XYZ file of C-alpha atoms in Angstrom:
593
model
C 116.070 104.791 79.555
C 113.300 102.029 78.525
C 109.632 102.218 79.240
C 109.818 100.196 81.867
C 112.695 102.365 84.039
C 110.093 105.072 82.442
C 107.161 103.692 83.898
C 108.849 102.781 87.413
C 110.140 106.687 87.545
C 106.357 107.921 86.699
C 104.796 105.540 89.410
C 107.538 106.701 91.897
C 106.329 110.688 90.968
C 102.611 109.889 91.532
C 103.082 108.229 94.539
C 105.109 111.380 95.650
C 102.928 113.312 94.699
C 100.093 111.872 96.603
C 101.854 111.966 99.808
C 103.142 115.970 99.172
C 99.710 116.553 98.203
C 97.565 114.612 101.021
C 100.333 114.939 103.847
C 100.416 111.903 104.288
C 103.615 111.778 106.836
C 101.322 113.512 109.438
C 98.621 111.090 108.706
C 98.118 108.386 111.736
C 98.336 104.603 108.800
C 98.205 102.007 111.596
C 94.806 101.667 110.993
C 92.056 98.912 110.428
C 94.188 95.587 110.735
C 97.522 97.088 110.982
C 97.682 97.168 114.777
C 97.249 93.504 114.732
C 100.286 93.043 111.899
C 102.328 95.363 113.540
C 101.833 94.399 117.284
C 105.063 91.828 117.651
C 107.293 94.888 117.378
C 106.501 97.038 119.932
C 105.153 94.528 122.411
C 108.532 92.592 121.611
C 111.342 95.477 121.950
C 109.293 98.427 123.557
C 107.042 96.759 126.355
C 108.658 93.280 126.373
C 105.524 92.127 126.778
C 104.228 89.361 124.514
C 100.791 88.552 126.591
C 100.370 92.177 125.768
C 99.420 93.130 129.867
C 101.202 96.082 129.440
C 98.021 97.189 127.548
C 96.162 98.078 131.091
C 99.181 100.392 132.252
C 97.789 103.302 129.559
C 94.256 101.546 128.691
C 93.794 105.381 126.991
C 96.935 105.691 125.320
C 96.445 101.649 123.465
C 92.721 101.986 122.809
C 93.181 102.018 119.241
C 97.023 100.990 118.627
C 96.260 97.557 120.377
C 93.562 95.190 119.614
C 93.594 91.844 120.753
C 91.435 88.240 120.781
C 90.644 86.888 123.826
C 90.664 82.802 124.572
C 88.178 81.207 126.541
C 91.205 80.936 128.877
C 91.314 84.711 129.109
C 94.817 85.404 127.581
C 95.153 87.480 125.171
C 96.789 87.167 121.571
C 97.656 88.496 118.487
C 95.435 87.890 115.712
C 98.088 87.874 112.986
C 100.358 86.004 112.339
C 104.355 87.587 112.788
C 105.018 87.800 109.146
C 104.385 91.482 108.727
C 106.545 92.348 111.787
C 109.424 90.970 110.281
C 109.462 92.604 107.131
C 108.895 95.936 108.824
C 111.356 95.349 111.515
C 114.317 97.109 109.736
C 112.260 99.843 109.216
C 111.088 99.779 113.183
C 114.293 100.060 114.413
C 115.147 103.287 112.395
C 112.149 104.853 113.395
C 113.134 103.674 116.345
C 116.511 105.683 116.679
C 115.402 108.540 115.116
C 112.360 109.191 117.056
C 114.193 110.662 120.239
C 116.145 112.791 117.852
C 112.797 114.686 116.514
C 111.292 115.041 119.602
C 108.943 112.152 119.943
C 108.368 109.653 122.065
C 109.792 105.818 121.484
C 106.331 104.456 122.267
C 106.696 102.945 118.902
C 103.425 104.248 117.436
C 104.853 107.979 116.931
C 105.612 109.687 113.236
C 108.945 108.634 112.787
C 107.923 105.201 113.102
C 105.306 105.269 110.842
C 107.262 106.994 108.229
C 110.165 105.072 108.777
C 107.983 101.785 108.427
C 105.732 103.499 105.323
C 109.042 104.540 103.015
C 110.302 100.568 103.444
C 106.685 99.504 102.160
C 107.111 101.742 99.198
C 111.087 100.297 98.873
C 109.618 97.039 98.981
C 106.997 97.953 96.218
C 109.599 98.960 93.788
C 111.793 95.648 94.758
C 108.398 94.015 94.073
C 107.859 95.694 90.752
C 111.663 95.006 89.761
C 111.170 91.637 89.851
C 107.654 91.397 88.411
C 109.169 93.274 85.211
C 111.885 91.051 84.788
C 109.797 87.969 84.875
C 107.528 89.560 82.160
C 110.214 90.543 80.320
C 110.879 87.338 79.136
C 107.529 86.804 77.475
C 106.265 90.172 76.982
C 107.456 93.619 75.193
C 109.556 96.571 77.180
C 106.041 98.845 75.918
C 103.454 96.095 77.272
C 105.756 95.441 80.364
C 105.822 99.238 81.737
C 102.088 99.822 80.941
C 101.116 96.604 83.016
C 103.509 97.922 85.872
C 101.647 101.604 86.059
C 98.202 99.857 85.933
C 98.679 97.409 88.073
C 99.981 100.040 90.275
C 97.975 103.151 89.576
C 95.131 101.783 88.108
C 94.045 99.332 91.312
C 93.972 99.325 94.575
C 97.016 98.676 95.519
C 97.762 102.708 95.063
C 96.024 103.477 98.488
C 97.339 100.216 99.929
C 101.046 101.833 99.220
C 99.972 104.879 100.809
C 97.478 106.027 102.870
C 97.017 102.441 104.432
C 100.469 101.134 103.672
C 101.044 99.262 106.867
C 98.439 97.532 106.162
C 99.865 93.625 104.468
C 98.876 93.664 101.017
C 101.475 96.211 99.371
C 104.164 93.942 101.237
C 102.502 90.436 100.430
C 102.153 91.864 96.872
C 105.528 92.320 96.285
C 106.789 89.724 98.053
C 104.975 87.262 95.359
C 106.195 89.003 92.811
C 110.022 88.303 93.893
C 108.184 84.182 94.434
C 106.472 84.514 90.996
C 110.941 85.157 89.632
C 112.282 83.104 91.868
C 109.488 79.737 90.422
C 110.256 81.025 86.956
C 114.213 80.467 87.222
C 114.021 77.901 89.054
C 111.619 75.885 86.288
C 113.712 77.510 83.412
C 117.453 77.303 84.730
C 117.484 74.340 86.959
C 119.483 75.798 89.937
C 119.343 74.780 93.574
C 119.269 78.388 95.003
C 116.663 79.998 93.293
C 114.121 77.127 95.101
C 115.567 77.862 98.402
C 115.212 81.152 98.059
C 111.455 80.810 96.780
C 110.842 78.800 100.269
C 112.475 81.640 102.234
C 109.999 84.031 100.711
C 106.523 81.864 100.110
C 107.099 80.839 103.823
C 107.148 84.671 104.810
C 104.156 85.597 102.280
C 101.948 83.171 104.137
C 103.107 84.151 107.154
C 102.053 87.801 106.145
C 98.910 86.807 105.434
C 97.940 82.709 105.751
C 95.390 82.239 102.743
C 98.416 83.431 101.034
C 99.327 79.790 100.938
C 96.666 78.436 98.496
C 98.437 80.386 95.340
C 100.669 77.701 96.064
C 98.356 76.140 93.775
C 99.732 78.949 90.806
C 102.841 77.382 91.167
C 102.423 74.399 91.045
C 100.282 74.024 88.116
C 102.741 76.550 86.098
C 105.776 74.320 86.955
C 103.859 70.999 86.404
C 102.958 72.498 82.749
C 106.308 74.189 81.912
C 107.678 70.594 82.244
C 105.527 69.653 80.269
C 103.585 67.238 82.228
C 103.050 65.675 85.864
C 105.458 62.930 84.737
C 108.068 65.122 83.797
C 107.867 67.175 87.124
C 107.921 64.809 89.277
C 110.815 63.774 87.620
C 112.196 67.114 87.728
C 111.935 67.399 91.729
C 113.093 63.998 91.982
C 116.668 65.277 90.979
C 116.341 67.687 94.628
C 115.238 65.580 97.364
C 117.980 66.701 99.363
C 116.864 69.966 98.648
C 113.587 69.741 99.200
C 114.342 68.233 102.892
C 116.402 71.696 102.992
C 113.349 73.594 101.973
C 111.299 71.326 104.736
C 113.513 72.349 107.362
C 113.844 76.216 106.231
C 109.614 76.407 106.696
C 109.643 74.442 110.487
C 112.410 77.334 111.350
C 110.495 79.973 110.173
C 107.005 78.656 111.449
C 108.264 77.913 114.764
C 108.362 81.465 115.985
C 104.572 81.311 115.627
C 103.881 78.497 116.953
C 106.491 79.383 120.172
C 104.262 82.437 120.522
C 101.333 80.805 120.450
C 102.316 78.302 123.157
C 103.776 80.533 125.381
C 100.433 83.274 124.750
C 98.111 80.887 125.281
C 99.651 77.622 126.850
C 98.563 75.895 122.962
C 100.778 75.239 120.647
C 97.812 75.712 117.154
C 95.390 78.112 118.100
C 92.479 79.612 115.807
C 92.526 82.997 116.524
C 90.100 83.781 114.205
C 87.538 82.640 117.182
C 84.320 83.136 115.742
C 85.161 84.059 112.449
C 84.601 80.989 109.828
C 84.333 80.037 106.158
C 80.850 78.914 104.529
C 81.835 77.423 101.675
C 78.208 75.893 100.608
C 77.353 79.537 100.768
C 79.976 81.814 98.761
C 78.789 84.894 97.952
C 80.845 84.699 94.415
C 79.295 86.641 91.633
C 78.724 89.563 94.654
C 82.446 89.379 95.698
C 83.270 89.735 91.596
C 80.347 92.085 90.249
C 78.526 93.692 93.127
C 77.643 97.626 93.915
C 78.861 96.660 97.401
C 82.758 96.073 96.802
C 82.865 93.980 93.483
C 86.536 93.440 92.172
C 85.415 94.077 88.629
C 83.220 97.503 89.835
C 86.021 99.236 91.687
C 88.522 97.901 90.061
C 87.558 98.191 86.478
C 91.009 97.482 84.728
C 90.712 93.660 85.942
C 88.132 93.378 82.825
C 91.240 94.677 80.504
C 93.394 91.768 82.420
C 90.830 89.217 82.182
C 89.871 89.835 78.482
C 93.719 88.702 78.406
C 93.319 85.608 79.589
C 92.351 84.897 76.057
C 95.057 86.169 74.656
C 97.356 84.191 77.320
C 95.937 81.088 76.493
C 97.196 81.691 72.511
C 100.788 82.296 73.926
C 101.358 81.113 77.384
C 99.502 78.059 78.246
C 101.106 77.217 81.146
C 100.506 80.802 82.528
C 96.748 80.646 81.366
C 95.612 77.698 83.485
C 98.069 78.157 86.755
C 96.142 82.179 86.413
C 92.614 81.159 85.707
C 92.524 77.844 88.134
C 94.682 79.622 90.814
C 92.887 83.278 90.962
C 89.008 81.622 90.575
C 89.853 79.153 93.426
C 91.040 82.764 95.583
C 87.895 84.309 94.790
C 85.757 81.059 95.508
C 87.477 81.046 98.422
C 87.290 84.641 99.831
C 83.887 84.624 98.652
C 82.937 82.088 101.095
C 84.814 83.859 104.470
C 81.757 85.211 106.410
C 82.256 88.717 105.746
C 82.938 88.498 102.025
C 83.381 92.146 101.762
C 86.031 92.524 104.035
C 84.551 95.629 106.002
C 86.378 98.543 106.285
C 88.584 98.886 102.842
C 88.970 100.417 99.084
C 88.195 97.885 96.794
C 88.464 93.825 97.065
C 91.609 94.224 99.044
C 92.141 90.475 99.582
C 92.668 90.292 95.955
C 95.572 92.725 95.627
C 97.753 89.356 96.147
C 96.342 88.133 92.746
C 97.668 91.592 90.951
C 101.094 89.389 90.555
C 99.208 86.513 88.798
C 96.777 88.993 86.889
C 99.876 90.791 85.057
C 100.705 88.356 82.878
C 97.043 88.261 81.337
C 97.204 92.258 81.318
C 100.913 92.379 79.657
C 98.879 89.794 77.159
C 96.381 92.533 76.756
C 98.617 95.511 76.357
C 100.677 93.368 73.824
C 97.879 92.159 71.835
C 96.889 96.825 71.813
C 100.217 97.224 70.566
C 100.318 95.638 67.791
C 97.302 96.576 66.203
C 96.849 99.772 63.836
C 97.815 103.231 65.446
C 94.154 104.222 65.178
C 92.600 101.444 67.108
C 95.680 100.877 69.497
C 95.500 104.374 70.698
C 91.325 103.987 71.573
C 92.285 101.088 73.190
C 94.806 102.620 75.049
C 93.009 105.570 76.026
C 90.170 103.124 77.136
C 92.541 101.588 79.568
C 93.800 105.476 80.229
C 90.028 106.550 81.471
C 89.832 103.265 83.665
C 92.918 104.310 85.484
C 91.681 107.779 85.782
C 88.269 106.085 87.320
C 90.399 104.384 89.571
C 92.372 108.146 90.694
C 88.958 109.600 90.927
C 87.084 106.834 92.761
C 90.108 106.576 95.018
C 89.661 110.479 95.988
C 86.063 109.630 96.512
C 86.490 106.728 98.426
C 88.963 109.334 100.967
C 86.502 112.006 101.299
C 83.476 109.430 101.899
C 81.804 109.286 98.899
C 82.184 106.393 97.915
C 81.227 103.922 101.619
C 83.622 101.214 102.827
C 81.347 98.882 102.973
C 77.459 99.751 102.225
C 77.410 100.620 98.504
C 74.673 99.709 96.346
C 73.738 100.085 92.910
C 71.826 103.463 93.622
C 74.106 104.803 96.100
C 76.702 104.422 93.381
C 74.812 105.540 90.388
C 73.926 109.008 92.638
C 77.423 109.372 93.702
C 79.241 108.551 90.401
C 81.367 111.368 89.365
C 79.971 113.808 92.090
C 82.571 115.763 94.176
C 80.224 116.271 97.231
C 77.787 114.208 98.874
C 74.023 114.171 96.478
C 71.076 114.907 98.506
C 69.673 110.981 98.683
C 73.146 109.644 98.564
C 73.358 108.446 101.981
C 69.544 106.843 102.392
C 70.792 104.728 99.332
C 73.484 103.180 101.424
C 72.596 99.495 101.881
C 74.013 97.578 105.283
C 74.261 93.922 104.994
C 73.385 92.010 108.129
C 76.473 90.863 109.066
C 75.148 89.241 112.156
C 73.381 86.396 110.280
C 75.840 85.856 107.853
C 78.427 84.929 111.110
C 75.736 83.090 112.165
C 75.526 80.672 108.396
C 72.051 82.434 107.603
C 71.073 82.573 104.564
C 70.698 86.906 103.466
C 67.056 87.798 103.860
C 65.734 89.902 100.985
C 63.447 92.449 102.443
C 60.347 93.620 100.568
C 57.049 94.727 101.287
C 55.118 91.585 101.281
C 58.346 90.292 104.024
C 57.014 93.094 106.649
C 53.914 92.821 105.692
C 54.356 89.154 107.549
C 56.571 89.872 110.329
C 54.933 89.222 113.322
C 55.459 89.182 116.903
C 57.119 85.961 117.222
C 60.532 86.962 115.480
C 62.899 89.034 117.522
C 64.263 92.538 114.830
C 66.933 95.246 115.667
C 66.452 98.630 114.573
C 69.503 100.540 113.493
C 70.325 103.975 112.687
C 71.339 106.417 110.387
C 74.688 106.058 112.906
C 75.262 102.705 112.344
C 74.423 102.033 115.784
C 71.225 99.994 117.171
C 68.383 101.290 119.212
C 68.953 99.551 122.421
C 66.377 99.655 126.072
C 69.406 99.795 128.287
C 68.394 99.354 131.970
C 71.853 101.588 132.076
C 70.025 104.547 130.645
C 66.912 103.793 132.608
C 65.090 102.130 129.644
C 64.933 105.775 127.782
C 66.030 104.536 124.162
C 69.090 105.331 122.723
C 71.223 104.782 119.074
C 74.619 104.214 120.435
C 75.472 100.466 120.283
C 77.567 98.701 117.772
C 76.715 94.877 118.769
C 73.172 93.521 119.222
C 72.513 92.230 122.759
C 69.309 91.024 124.156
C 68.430 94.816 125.072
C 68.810 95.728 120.955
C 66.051 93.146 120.580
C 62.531 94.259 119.878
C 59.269 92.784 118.698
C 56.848 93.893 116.392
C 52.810 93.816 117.087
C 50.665 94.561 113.721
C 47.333 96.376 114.179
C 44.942 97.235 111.177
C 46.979 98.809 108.184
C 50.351 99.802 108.867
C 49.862 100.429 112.641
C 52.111 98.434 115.151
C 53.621 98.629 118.377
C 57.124 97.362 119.346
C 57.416 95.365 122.716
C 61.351 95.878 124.177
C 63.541 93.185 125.999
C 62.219 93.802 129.634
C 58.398 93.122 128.298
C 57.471 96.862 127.769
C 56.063 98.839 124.986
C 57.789 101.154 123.216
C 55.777 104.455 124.396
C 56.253 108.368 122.921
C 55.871 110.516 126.421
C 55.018 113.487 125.373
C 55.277 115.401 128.677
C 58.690 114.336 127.930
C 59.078 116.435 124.523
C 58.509 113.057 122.607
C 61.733 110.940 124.193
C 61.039 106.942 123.464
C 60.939 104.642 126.695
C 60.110 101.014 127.017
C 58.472 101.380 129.622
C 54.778 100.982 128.987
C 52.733 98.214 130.164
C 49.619 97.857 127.569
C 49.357 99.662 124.331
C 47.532 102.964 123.699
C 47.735 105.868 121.028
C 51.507 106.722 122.752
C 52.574 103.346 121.988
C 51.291 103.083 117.995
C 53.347 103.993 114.968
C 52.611 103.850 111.507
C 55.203 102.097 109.883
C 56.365 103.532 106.592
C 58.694 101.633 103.824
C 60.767 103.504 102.393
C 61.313 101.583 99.605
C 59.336 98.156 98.556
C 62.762 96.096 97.956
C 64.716 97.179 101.248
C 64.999 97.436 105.072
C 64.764 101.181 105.292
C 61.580 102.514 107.609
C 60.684 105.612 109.197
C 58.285 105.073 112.297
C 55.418 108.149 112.883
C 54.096 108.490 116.298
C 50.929 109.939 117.547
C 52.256 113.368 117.924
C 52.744 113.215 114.329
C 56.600 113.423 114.111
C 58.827 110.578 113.091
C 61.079 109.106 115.490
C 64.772 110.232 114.863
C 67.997 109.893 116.711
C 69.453 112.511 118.111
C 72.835 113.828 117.017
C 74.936 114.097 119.529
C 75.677 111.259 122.152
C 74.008 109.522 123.996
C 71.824 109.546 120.668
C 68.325 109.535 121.936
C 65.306 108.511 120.331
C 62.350 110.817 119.963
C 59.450 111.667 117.798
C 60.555 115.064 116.955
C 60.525 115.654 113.282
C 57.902 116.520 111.159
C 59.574 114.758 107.998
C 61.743 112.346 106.678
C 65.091 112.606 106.772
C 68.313 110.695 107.293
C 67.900 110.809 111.191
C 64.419 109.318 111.033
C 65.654 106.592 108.660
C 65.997 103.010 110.395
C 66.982 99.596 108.842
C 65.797 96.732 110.662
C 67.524 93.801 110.639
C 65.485 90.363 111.618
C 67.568 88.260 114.545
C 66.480 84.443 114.153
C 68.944 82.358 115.697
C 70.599 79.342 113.460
């Protein structure tokens, strides 16, 4: 057997292994976006019920298997596009039949579903991988080859993409660019009519698995233009298959039709943004962060991209064409990602949007394992077991990202220093968490960077929300009879408040509805907005946390901090005597653009 079967068969254990290990065939994996992927299935041959209605018969049941945008027309529609639901179709329809057989229900959300659907993302994985290794078998060695397959795999984050999220796109989309990335390279090199057809077939369905899939177009294009040795020459080149590229040309309007069909008979519009107040700043990426930050930095949790880029070098020596199609192609991707309004892409492991990239970033890492090979057996195997300790980083940090120690989406460089290597959460660990204000950035606001002297000059006149250690906001519902509360995820005018200064680091906070924030103590120090002027009940001394962030605790004239309580509804009240994580706020300022 060669190293690369070798490495296949090891990646195959491991993944085994993890899902023996972490149960992961009782574990619920249509999760975070997946719902939205996977949504054309079972509204399609379960509910027959494309403008999703069925969704009020069990609102209980489809609370969080459904989720749907609503047009200013009222309908509702998918977000995704159908892409995923085709490639997990076979897989659907086996679940499917052997749901009733097990004893569960053919609601198409149910175990054998899932499993059925999670085993064909791991099947397409290893088709993906199959293909990726004999494309880089023609430039690199069998050794480099199979250690670029078990990093890319094990050593990123496409590991908990195959497995505990695996119905999630990027496993699929992965490997489906892999089987592009052979089909390109035989077309280029052996001139053959079928291997371009087939490439359409399967770039058509990676973008329709994910849509910015379609600007690694770019990849291609610049690897073919160079491997033809010039512009000239390909033009030339596709010259010889006009007839077909008009085949190609009519294989994408077939397969994009079924969107657009869906999206006229959904909404009554035949191109719809569904994406409806989600946009791209462009004149405000948030590059080096997306790349380098504590937050979710590609190069920070997923270390063995510095090993793949340090290749690039090396690629350039040996593989031109593969150098510049990699380097233009994956910096445009980040540039672009970089400039979507949440630039982190919340809840996820890692820089999950780059996972596509993995296929383009193997070539500079089999450049990179080569160039290890071949030097002395001393100084390959320390670079070798450099690359070995990354990977294990990536196991570790992968456990810790499962077990919450590592956040899905407020990291920062403390936070990450306290938690490195620990197995259980470090007292401080949590208080160094660092929410970004999302709000503003949807709105096009530039980040504010909080410090002392920025409070020390916030004044009544700018509207702030306060939010909690449960990433909720304090709110003055007239639903809760303007007793304040932590238990709101979206900032309405009732999370509004405004802050009066008084000598030192006195103020008062004036709610929505005109009142004071005022401690009743006959009340066993529950906050209300309900006070008129301001006395001692309605003064706090405001206390920073730390000079260079958002994080405050508030004491009231009883002498206790304000915390929120525990348990729902999540009242406010002055009613500890120190600082803790309940008594820890972050306040976000609300300008409007």
């Amino acid at each position: 057997m060669n190293y690369t079967k070798r490495s296949l068969v090891s990646i195959a254990l491991l993944i085994a292994l993890i899902s023996l290990v972490f149960d992961l065939w009782n574990y619920n994996r249509i999760t975070i976006d997946a719902p939205s992927y996977y949504a054309y299935l079972p509204s399609t041959f379960i509910y027959h019920d494309l403008k999703l209605n069925y969704v009020n018969n069990n609102p209980d049941f489809f609370h969080d298997k459904i989720w749907f945008q609503t047009t200013s027309e009222g309908k509702r529609l998918i977000k995704s596009t159908y892409g995923m639901s085709v490639a997990l179709s076979p897989f659907f329809f086996i679940g499917h039949f052997i749901a009733p057989l097990f004893g569960y229900p053919q609601d198409g959300y149910s175990l054998p579903y899932q499993n059925a659907m999670s085993i064909g993302v791991l099947i397409y994985l290893f088709i993906g991988l199959y293909f990726l290794s004999k494309t880089l078998l023609n430039y690199f060695s069998d050794k480099a080859v199979a250690l670029t397959l078990f990093t890319i795999v094990i050593g990123t984050n496409l590991l908990w993409y195959a497995t505990f999220e695996g119905l999630m796109n990027h496993t699929i989309s992965f490997s489906f660019l892999c089987i592009c990335i052979y089909l390109w390279n035989k077309w280029i090199t052996e001139d053959k009519k079928k291997h371009l057809i087939l490439f359409t077939v399967m770039f058509v369905l990676v973008v329709l698995i994910r849509s910015l899939s379609i600007m690694l177009f770019l990849y291609f294009l610049i690897a073919g233009v160079m491997m033809k040795g010039g512009l000239k020459n390909f033009f030339l080149f596709l010259k010889s298959y006009q007839a077909t590229i008009i085949i190609c040309l009519g294989i994408i309007l077939l397969m994009i039709s079924p969107q657009l069909l869906y999206w006229k008979y959904a909404t009554g519009h035949w191109m719809v943004d569904a994406y409806i107040d989600e946009h791209f700043f462009f004149s405000q990426p948030y590059f080096f962060s997306f790349l380098f930050s504590f937050r979710k930095g590609w190069f920070v949790y997923t270390p063995v991209m510095f090993i793949a880029a340090l290749g690039l070098i090396l690629l350039y020596k040996k593989q031109k064409p593969f150098f510049y199609a990699t380097l233009i192609s994956v910096t445009v991707t980040a540039y672009i990602f970089s400039s979507w309004w949440a630039w982190s892409y919340g809840i996820c492991w890692g820089m999950r949007p780059m996972i596509d990239s993995y296929t383009l970033m193997s070539f500079p890492l089999a450049a990179a394992f080569s160039f290890m090979l071949e030097r002395k057996k001393i100084i390959s195997n320390m670079m070798l077991a450099f690359v070995f300790l990354l990977i294990m980083l990536n196991l570790f940090q992968t456990w810790q990202y499962k077990n919450g120690l590592i956040h899905y989406d407020d990291m920062s460089r403390e936070a990450y220093m306290k938690g490195f290597f620990q197995t259980s959460q470090k007292p401080g660990w949590y208080d160094a968490l660092k929410p970004f204000d999302w709000e503003r950035r949807r709105q096009g606001l530039p980040e504010i960077k909080y410090s002392k002297q920025f409070f020390d000059n916030l004044n009544e006149t700018t509207p702030i929300c306060l939010r909690g250690y449960n990433l909720c906001y304090l709110s003055s519902s007239s639903q809760s009879d303007y007793i304040i509360t932590c238990n709101y995820n979206d900032i309405g005018s009732e999370e509004l408040f405004y802050l009066f200064r008084f000598s030192g680091d006195t103020v008062a906070f004036k709610s929505s509805n005109g009142k004071f924030l005022s401690v009743k103590n006959d009340m066993k120090g529950m906050l209300v907005a309900d006070a008129n002027s301001i006395n001692d009940c309605e003064k706090f001394i405001f206390h920073l946390i730390s000079d260079d962030d958002n994080r405050i605790a508030l004491k009231a004239c009883n002498q206790n901090y304000l915390s929120v309580t525990l348990r729902f509804p999540n009242i406010v009240g002055a009613v500890t005597d120190s600082i803790s994580k309940v008594s820890t706020f972050r306040v976000f300022v609300q300008d409007k653009k």
